Coordinates of N, CA and C in Angstrom, one line a residue:
X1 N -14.1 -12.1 15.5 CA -13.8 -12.8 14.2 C -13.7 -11.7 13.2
X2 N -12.9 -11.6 12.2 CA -12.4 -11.0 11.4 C -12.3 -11.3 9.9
X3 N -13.5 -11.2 9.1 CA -13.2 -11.6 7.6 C -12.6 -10.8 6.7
X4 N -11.3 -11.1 5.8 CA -11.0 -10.4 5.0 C -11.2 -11.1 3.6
X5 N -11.1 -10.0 2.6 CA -11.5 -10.2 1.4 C -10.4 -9.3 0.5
X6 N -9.8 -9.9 -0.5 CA -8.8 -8.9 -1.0 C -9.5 -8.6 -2.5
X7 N -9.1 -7.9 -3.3 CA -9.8 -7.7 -4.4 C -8.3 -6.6 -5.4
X8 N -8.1 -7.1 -6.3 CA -7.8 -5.8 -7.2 C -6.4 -6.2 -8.0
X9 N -5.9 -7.5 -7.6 CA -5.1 -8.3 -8.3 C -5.2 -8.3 -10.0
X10 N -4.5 -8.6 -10.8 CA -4.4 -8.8 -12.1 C -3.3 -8.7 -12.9
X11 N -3.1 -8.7 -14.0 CA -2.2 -8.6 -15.1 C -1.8 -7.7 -15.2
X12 N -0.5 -6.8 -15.2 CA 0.2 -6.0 -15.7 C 1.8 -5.5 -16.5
X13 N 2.1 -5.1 -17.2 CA 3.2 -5.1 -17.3 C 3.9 -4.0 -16.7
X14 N 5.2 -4.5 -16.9 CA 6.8 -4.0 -15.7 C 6.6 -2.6 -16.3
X15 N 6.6 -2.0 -15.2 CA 6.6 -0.1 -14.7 C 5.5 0.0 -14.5
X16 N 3.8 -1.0 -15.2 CA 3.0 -0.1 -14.6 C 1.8 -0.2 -12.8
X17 N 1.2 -0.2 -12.8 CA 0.6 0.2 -11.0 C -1.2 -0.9 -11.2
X18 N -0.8 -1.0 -10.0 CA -2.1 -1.7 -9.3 C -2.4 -1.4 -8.1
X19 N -3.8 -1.6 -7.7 CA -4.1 -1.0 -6.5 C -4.6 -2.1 -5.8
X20 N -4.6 -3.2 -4.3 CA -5.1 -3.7 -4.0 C -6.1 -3.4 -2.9
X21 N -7.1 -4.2 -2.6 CA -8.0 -3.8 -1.5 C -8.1 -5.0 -0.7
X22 N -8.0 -4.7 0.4 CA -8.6 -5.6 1.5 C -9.9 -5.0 2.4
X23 N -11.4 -5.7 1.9 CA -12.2 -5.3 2.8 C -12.3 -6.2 4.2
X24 N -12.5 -5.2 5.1 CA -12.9 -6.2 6.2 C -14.0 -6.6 7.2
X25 N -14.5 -7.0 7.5 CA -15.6 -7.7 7.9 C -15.9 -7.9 9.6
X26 N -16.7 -7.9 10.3 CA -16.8 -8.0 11.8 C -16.3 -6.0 12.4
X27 N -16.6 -6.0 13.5 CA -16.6 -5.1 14.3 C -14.8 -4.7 14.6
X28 N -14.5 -3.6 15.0 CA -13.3 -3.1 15.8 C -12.5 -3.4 14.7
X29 N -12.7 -2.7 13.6 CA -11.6 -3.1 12.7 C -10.2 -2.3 13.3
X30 N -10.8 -1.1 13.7 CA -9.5 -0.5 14.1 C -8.8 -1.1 15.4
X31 N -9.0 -2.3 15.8 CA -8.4 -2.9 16.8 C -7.4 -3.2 16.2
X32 N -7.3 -3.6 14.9 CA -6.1 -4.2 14.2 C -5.4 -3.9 13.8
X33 N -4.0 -4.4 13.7 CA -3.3 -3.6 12.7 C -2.9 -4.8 11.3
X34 N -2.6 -4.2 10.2 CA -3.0 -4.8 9.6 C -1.4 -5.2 8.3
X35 N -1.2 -6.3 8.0 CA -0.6 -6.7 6.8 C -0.4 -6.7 5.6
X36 N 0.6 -6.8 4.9 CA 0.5 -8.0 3.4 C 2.0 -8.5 2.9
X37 N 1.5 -9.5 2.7 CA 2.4 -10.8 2.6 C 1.9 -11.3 1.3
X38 N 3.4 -11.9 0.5 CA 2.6 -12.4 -0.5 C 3.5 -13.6 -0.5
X39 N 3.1 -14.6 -1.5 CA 3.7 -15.8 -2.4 C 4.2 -16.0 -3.5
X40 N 5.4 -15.8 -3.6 CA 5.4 -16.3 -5.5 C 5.5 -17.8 -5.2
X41 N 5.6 -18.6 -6.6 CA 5.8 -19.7 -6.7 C 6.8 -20.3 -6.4
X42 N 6.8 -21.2 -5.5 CA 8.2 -22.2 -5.3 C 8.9 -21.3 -3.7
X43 N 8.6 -20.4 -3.7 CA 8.6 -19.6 -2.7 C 8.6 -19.5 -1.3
X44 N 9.0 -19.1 -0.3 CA 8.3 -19.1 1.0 C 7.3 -17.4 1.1
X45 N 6.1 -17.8 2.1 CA 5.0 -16.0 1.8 C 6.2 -15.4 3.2
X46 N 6.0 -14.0 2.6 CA 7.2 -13.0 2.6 C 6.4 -11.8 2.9
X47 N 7.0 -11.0 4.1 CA 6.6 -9.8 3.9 C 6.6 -8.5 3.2
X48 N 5.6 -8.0 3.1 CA 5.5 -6.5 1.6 C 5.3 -5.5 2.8
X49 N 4.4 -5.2 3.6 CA 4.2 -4.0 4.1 C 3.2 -4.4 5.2
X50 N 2.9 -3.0 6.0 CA 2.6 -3.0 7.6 C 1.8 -2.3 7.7
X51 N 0.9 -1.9 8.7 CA 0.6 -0.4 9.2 C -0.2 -0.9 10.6
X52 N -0.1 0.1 11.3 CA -0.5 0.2 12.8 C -2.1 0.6 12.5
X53 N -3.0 0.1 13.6 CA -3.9 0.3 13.8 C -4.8 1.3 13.6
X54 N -3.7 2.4 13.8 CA -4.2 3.9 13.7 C -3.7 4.5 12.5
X55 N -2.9 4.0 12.1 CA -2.1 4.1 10.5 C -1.3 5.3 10.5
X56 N -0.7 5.5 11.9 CA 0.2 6.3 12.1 C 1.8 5.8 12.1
X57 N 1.9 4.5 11.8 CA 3.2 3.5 11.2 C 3.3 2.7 10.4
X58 N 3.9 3.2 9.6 CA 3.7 1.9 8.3 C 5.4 1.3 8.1
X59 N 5.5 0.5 7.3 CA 6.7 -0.7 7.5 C 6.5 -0.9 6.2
X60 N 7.3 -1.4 5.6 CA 7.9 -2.0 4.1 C 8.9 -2.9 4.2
X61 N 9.1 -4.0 3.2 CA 10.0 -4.6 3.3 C 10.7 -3.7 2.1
X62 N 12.5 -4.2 1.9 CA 13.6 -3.2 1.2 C 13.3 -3.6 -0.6
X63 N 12.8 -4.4 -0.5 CA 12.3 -5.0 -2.2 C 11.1 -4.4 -2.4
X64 N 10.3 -3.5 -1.8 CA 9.1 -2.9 -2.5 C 8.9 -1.0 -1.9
X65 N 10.2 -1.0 -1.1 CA 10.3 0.5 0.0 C 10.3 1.7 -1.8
X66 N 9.8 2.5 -1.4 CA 9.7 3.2 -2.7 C 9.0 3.3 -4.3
X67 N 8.1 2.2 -3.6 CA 7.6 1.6 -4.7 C 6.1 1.7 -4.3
X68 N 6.0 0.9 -3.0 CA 4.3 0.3 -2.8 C 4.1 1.4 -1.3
X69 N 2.9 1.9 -1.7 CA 2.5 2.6 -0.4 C 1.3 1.7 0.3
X70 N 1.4 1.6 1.5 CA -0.2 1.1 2.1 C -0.7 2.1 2.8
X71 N -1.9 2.1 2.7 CA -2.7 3.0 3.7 C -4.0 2.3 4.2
X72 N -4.9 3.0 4.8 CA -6.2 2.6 5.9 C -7.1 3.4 5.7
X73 N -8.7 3.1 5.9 CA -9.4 3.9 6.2 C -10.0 3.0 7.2
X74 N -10.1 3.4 8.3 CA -10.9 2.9 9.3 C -12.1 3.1 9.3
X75 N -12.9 3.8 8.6 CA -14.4 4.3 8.3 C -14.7 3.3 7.7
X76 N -14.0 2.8 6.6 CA -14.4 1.7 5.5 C -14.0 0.6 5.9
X77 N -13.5 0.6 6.8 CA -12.8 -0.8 7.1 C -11.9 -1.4 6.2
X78 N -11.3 -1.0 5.3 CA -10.4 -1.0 4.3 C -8.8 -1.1 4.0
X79 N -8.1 -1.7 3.8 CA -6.8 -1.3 4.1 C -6.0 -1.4 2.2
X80 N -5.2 -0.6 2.1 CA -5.2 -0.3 0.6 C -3.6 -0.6 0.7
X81 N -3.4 -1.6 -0.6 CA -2.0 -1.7 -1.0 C -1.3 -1.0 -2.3
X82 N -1.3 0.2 -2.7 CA -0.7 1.0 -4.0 C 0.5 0.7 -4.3
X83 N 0.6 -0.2 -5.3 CA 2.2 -0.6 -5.9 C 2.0 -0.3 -7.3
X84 N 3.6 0.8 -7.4 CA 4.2 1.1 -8.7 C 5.3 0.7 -9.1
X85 N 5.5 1.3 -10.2 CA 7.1 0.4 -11.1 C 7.0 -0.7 -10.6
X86 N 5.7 -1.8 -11.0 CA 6.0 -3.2 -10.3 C 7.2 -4.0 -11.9
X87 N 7.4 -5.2 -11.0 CA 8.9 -5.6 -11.8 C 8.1 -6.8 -11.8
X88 N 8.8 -8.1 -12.5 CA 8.2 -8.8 -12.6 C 8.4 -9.9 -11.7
X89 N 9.8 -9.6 -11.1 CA 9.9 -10.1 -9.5 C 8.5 -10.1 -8.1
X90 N 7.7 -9.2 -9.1 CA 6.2 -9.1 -7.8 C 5.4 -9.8 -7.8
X91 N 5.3 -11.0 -9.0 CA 4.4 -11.7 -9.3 C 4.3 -12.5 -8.3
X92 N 3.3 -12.4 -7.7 CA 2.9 -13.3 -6.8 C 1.6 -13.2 -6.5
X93 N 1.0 -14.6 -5.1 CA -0.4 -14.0 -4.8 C -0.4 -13.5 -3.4
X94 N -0.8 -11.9 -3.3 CA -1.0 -11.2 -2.5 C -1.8 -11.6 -1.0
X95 N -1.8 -11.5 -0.4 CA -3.0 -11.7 1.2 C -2.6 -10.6 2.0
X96 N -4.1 -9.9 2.4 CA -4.1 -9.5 3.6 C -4.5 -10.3 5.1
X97 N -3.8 -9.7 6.2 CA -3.9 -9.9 7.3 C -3.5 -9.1 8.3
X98 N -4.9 -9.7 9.8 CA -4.9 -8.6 10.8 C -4.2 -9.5 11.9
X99 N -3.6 -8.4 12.9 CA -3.1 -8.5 13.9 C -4.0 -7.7 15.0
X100 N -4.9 -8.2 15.8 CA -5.3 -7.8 17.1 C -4.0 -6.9 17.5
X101 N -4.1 -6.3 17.9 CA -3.7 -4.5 18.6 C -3.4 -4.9 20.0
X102 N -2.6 -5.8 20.6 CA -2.4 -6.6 21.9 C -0.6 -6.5 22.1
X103 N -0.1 -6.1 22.7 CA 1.3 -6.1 23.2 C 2.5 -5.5 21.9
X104 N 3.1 -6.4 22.1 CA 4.4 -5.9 20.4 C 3.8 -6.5 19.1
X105 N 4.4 -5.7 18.6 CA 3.9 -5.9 16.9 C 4.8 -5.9 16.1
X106 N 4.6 -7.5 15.9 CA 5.8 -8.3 15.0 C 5.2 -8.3 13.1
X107 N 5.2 -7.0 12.9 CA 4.7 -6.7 11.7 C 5.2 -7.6 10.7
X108 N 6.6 -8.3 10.8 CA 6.6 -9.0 9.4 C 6.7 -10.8 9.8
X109 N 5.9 -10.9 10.5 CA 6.4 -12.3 11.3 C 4.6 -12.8 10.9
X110 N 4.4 -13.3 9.5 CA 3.3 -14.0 9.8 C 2.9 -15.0 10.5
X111 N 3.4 -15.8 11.4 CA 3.0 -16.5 12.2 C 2.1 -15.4 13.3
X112 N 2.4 -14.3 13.6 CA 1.9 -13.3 14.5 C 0.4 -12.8 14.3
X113 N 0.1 -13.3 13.0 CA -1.4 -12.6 12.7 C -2.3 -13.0 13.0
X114 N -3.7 -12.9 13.0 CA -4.7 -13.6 13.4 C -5.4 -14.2 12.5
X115 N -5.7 -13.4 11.2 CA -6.7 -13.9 10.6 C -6.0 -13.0 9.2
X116 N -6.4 -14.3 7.9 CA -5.6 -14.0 6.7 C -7.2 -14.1 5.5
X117 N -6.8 -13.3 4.7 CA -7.3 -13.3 3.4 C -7.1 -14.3 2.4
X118 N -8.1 -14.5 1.4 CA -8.1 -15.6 0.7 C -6.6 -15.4 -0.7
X119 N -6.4 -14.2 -0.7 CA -5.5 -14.2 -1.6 C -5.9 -13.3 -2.8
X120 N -4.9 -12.5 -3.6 CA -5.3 -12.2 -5.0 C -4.1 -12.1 -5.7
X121 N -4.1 -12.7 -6.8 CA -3.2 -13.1 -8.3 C -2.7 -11.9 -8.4
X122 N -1.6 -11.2 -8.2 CA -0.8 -10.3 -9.3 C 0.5 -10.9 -10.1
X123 N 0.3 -10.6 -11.4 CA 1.3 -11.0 -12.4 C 2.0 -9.7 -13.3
X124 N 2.8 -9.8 -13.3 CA 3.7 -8.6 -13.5 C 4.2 -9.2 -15.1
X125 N 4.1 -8.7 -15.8 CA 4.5 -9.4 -17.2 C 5.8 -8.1 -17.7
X126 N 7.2 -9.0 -18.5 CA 7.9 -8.4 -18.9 C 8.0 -8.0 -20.1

């Protein structure tokens, strides 16, 4: 079992940066590889970005490529979402989620994951 917790959501305006965190909880974090998906309103949740287990592959979707980096610390159990020049098109609520480290890895296929975060508010103001 796998608790996540995201943290670092808020208010900003168009061009400037936010850092999100996902802590995670239980043993073998690095079994996982890990997500983020988010929601705007009215919306279907959508994939933002990827990374492998080992955080030796990371993935973006084409609406945030150049913009948001993710990275890992497996020591902390941590998985970090850095997005810049956000637009106000980003406003949504953010979730992380892990994928057990088991066969192919359908990084933007949330139905694929195992276990999701409660969410955090980012609002992009124009």
């Amino acid at each position: 079992q796998v608790q996540l917790v995201e943290s670092g959501g808020g208010l900003v305006q168009a061009g400037g940066s936010l850092r999100l965190s996902c802590a995670a909880s239980g043993r073998f974090f690095s079994n996982y590889h890990m997500g983020w998906f988010r929601r705007a309103p009215g919306k279907e949740r959508e994939f933002v970005a990827a990374i492998t287990w080992s955080g030796g592959r990371t993935y973006y979707a084409d609406s945030v490529k150049g913009r948001f980096t993710i990275s890992r610390d497996n020591a902390k159990n941590t998985v970090l979402l850095q997005m810049n020049s956000l637009k106000p098109e980003d406003t949504a609520v953010y979730y992380c989620a892990a994928k057990y480290n088991s066969g192919s890895y359908y990084y933007n296929e949330p139905m694929k994951y195992d276990f999701w975060g409660q969410g955090t508010q980012v609002t992009v103001s124009s």
